[in-house]
PDB file of C-alpha atoms in Angstrom:
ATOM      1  CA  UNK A   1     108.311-169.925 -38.028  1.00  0.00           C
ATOM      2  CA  UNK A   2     105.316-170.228 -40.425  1.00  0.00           C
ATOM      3  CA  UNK A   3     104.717-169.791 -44.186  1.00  0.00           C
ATOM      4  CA  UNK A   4     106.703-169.977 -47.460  1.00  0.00           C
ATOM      5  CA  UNK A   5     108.069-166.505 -46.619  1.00  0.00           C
ATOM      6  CA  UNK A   6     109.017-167.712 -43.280  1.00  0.00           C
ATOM      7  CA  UNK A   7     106.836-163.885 -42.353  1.00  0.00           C
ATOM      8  CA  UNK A   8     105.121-165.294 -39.566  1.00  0.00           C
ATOM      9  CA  UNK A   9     106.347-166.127 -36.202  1.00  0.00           C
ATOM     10  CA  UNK A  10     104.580-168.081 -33.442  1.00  0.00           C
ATOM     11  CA  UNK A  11     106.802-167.453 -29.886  1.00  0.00           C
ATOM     12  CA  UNK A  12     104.675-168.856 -26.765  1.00  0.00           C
ATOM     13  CA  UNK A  13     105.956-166.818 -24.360  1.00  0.00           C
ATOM     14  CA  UNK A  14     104.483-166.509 -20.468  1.00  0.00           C
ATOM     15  CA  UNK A  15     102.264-163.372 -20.089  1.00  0.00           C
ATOM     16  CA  UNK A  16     104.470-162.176 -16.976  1.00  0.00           C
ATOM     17  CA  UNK A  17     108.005-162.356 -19.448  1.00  0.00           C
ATOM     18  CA  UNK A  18     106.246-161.296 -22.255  1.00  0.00           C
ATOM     19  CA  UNK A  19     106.140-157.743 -21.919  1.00  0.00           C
ATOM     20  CA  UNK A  20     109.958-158.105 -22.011  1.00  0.00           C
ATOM     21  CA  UNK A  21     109.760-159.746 -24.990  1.00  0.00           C
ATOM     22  CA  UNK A  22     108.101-157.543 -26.938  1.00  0.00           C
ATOM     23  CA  UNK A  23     110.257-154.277 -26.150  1.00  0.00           C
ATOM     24  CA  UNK A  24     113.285-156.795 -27.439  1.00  0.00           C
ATOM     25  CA  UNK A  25     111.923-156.689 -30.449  1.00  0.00           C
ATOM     26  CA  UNK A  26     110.905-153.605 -30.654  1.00  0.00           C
ATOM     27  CA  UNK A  27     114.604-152.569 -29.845  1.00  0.00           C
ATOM     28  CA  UNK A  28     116.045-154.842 -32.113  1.00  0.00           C
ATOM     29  CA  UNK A  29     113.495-153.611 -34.779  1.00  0.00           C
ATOM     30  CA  UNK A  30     114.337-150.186 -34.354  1.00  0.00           C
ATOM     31  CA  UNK A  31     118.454-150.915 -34.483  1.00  0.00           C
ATOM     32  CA  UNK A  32     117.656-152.433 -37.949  1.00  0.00           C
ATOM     33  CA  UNK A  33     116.420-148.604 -38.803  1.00  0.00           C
ATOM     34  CA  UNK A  34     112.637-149.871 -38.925  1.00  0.00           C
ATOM     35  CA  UNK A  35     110.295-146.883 -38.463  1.00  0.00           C
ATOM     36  CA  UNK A  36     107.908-146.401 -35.664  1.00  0.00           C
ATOM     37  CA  UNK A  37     105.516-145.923 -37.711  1.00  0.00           C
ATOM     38  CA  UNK A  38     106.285-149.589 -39.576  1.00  0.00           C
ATOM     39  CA  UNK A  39     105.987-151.297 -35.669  1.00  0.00           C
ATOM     40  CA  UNK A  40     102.806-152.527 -34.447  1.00  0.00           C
ATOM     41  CA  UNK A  41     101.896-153.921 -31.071  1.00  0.00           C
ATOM     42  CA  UNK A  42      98.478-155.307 -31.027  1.00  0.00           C
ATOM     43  CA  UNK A  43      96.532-156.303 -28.128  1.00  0.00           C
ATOM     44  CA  UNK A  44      92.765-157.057 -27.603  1.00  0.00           C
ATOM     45  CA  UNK A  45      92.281-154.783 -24.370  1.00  0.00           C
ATOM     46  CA  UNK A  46      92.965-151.613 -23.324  1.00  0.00           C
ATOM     47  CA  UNK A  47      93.405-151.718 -18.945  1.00  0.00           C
ATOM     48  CA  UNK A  48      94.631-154.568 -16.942  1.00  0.00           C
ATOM     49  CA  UNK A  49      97.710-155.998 -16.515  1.00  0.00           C
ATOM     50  CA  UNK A  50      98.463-157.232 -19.824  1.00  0.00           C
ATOM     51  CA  UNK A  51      96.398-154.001 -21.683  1.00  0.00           C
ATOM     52  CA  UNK A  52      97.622-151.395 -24.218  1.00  0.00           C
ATOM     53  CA  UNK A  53      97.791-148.623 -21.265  1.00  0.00           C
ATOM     54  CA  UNK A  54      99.982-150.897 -19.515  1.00  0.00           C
ATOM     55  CA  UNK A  55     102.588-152.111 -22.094  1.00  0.00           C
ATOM     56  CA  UNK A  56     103.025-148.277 -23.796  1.00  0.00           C
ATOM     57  CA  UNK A  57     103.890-147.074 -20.807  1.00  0.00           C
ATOM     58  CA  UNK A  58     106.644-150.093 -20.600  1.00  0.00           C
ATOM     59  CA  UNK A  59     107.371-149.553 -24.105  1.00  0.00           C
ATOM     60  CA  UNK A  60     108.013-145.839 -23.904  1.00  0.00           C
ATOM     61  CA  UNK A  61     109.812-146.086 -20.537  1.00  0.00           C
ATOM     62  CA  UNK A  62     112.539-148.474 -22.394  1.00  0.00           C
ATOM     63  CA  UNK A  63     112.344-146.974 -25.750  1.00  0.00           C
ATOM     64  CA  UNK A  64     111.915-143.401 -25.670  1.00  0.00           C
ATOM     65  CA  UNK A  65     114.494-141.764 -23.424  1.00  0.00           C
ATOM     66  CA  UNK A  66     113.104-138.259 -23.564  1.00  0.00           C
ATOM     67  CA  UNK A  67     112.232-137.849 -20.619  1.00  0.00           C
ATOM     68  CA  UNK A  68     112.779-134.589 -20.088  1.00  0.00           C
ATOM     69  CA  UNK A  69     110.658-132.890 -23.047  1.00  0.00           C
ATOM     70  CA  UNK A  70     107.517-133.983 -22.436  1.00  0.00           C
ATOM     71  CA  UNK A  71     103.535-133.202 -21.084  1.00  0.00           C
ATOM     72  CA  UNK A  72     101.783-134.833 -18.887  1.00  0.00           C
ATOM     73  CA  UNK A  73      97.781-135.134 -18.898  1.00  0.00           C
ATOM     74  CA  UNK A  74      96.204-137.848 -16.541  1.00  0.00           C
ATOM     75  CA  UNK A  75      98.483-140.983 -16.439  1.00  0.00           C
ATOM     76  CA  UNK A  76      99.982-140.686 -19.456  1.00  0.00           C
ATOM     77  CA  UNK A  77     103.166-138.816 -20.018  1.00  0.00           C
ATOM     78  CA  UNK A  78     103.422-137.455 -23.920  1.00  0.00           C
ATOM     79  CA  UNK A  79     107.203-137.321 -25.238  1.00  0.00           C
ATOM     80  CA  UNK A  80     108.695-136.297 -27.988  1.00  0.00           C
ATOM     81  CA  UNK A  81     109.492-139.194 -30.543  1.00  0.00           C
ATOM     82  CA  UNK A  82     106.272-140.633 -28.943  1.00  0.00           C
ATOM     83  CA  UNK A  83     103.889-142.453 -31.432  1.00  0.00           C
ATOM     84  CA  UNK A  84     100.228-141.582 -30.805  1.00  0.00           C
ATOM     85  CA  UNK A  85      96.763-142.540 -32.198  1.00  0.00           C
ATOM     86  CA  UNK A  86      93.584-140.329 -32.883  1.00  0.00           C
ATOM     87  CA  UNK A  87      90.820-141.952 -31.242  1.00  0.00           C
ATOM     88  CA  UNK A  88      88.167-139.924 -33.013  1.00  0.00           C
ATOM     89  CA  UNK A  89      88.236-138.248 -35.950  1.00  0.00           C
ATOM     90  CA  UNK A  90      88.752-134.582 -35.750  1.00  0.00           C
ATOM     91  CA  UNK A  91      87.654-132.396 -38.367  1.00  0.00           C
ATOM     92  CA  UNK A  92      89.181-129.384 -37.094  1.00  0.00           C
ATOM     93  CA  UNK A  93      92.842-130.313 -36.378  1.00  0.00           C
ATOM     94  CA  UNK A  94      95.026-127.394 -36.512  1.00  0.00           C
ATOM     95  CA  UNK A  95      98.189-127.800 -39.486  1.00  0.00           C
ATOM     96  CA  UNK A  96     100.901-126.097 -37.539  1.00  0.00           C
ATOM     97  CA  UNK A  97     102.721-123.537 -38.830  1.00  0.00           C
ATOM     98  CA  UNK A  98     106.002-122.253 -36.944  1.00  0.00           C
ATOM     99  CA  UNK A  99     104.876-118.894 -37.053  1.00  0.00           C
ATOM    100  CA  UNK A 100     101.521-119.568 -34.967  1.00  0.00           C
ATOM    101  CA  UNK A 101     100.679-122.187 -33.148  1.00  0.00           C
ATOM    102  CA  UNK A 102      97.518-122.808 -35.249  1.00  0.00           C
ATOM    103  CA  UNK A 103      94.633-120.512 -37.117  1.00  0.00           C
ATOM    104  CA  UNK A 104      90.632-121.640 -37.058  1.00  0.00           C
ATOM    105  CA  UNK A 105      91.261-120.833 -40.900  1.00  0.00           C
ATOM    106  CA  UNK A 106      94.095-123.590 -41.199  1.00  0.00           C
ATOM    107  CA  UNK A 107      92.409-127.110 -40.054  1.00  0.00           C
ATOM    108  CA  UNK A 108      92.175-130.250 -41.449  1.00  0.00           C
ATOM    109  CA  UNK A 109      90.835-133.448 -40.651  1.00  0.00           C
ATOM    110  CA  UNK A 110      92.440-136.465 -38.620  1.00  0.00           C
ATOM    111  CA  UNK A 111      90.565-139.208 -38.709  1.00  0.00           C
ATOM    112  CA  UNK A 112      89.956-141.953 -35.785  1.00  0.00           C
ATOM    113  CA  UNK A 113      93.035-144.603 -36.116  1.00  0.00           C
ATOM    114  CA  UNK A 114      95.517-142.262 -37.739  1.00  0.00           C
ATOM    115  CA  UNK A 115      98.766-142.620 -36.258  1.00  0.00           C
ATOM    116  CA  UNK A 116     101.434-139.657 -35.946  1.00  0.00           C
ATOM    117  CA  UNK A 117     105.207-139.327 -34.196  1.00  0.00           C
ATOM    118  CA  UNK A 118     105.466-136.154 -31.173  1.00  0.00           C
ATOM    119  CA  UNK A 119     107.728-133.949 -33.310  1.00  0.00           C
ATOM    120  CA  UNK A 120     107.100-131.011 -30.705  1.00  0.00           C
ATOM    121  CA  UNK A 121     106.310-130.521 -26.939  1.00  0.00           C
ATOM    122  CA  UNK A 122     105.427-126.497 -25.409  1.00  0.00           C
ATOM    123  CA  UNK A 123     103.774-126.117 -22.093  1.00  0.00           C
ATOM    124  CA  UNK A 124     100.149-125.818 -23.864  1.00  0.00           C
ATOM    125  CA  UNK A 125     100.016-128.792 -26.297  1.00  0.00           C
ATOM    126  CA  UNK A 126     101.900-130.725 -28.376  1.00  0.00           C
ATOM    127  CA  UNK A 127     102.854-131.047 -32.620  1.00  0.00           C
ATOM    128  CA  UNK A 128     102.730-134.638 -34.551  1.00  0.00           C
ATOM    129  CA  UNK A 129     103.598-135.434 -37.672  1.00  0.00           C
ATOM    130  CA  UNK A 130     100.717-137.513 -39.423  1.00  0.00           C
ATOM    131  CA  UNK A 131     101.287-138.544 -43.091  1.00  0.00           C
ATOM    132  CA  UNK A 132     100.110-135.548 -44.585  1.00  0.00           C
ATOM    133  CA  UNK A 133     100.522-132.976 -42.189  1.00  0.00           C
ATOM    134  CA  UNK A 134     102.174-131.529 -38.713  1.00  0.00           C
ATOM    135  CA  UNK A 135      99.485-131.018 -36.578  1.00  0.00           C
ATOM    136  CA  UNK A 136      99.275-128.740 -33.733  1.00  0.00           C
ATOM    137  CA  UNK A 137      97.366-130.655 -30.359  1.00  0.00           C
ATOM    138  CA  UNK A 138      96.246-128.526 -27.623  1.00  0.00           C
ATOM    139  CA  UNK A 139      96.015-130.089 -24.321  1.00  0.00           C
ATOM    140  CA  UNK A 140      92.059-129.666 -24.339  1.00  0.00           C
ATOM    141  CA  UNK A 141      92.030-131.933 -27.495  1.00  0.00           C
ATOM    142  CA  UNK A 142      94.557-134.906 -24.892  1.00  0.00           C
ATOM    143  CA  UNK A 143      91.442-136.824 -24.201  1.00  0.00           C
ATOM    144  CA  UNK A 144      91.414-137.792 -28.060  1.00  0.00           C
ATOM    145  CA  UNK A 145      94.719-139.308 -28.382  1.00  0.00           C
ATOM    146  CA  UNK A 146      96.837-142.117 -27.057  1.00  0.00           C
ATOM    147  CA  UNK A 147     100.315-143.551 -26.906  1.00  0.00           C
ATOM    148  CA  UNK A 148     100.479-145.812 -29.860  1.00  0.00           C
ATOM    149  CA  UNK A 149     103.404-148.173 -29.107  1.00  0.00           C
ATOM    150  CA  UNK A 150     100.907-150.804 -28.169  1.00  0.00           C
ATOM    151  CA  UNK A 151      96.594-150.319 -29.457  1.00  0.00           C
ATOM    152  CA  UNK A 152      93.664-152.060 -29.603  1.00  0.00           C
ATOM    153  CA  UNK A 153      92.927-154.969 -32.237  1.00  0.00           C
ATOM    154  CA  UNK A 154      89.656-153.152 -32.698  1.00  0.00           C
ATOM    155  CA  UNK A 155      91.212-149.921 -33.387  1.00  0.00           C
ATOM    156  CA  UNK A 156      94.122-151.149 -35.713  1.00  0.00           C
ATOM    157  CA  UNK A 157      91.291-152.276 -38.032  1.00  0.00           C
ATOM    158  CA  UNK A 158      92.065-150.703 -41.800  1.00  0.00           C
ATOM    159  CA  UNK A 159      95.510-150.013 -40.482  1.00  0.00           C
ATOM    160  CA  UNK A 160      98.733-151.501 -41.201  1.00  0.00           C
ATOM    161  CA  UNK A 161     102.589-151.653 -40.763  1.00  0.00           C
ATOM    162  CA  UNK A 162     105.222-153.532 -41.953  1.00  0.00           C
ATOM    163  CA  UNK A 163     106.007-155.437 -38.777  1.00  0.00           C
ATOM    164  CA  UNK A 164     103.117-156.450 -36.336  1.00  0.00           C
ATOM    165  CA  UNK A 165     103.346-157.843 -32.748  1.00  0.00           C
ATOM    166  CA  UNK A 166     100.191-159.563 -31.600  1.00  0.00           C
ATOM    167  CA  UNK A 167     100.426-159.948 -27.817  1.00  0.00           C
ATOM    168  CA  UNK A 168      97.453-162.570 -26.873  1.00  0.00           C
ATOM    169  CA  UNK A 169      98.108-163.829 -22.950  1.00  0.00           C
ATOM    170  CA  UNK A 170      95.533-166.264 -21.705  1.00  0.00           C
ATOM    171  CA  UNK A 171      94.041-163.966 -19.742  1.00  0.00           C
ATOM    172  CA  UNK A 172      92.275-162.117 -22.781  1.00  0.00           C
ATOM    173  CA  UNK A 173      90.862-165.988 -23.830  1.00  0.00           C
ATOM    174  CA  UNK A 174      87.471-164.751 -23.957  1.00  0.00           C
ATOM    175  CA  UNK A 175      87.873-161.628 -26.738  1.00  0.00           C
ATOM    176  CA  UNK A 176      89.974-164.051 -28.648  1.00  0.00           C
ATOM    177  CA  UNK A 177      88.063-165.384 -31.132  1.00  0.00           C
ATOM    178  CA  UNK A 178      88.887-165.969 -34.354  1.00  0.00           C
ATOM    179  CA  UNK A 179      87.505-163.104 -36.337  1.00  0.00           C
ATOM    180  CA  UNK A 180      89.476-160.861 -33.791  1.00  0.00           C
ATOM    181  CA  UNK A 181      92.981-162.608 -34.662  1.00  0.00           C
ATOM    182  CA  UNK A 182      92.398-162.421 -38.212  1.00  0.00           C
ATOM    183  CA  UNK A 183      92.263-158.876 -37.884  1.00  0.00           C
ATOM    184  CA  UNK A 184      95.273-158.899 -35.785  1.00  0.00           C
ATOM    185  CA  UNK A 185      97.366-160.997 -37.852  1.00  0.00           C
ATOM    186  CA  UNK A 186      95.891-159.317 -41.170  1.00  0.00           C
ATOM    187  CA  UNK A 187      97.564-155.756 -40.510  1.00  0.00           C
ATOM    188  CA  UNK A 188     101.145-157.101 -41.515  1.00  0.00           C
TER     189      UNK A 188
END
């Protein structure tokens, strides 16, 4: 445990138990009543083994037991309660309305990084709640979005939460440099 605050915790953890690890704190996070949207996983790649892909689906498979509401498009399964990440910005995101699924006169914009929580799954799309708004996603706008249990160091940059996990196995040595962690560490 580091600093004055005692905010900062070092646990050196092996890559293959680490996974583990991290949804134990997650879990014990969320008991405490900690938001989703106050959790951060960081990692510094996407695919492999050890990659964001990899862990939100191992996140959301222990976390999110909603199994049963939910859309699928590729790999990834979208459920409700899911957290999920634009991953470029949108100016025409739809503000959903109850009465309609969305008008071309009622957009906004969601920009790249925002984060929003699956409020809402129907067989053509899917509704988030981002900070200002609920936002209706149709399935042709999936390719834009990710799970958001677990992102990218790059794409957490100007982001923040309250609690942040940086997962940093060997095995991503050569992305680890030290302008990378400070942005890792720095989103707390």
């Amino acid at each position: 445990v580091i600093g004055d605050d005692k905010g900062f915790s070092y646990i050196p953890v092996s890559p293959e138990k680490a996974t583990d690890y991290i949804i134990k704190m997650y879990e014990t996070l969320l008991s405490k009543g900690v938001s989703l949207k106050d959790i951060l996983v960081v990692i510094a790649q996407n695919k492999g083994k050890y990659g964001t892909q990899t862990v939100n689906n191992q996140i959301q498979s222990a976390i999110n037991s909603n199994a049963e509401e939910k859309i699928v498009f590729g790999n990834t399964e979208y459920r409700i309660g899911d957290p999920i990440i634009q991953c470029v910005n949108d100016y025409e995101s739809y503000i959903y309305q109850e009465d309609c699924e969305w008008s071309d006169e009622n957009t906004t914009l969601v920009p790249n990084g925002d984060i929003g929580i699956i409020t809402k799954v129907m067989y053509n799309g899917i509704v988030a709640d981002f900070d200002d708004y609920r936002i209706y996603i149709p399935k042709d706008k999936f390719a834009n979005i990710k799970l958001a249990y677990a992102i990218s160091i790059h794409k957490s940059q100007g982001g923040q939460a309250k609690y942040v996990i940086v997962f940093a196995p060997n095995v991503h040595t050569f992305m680890l440099n030290s302008n990378l962690l400070y942005v890792a560490v720095t989103r707390a």
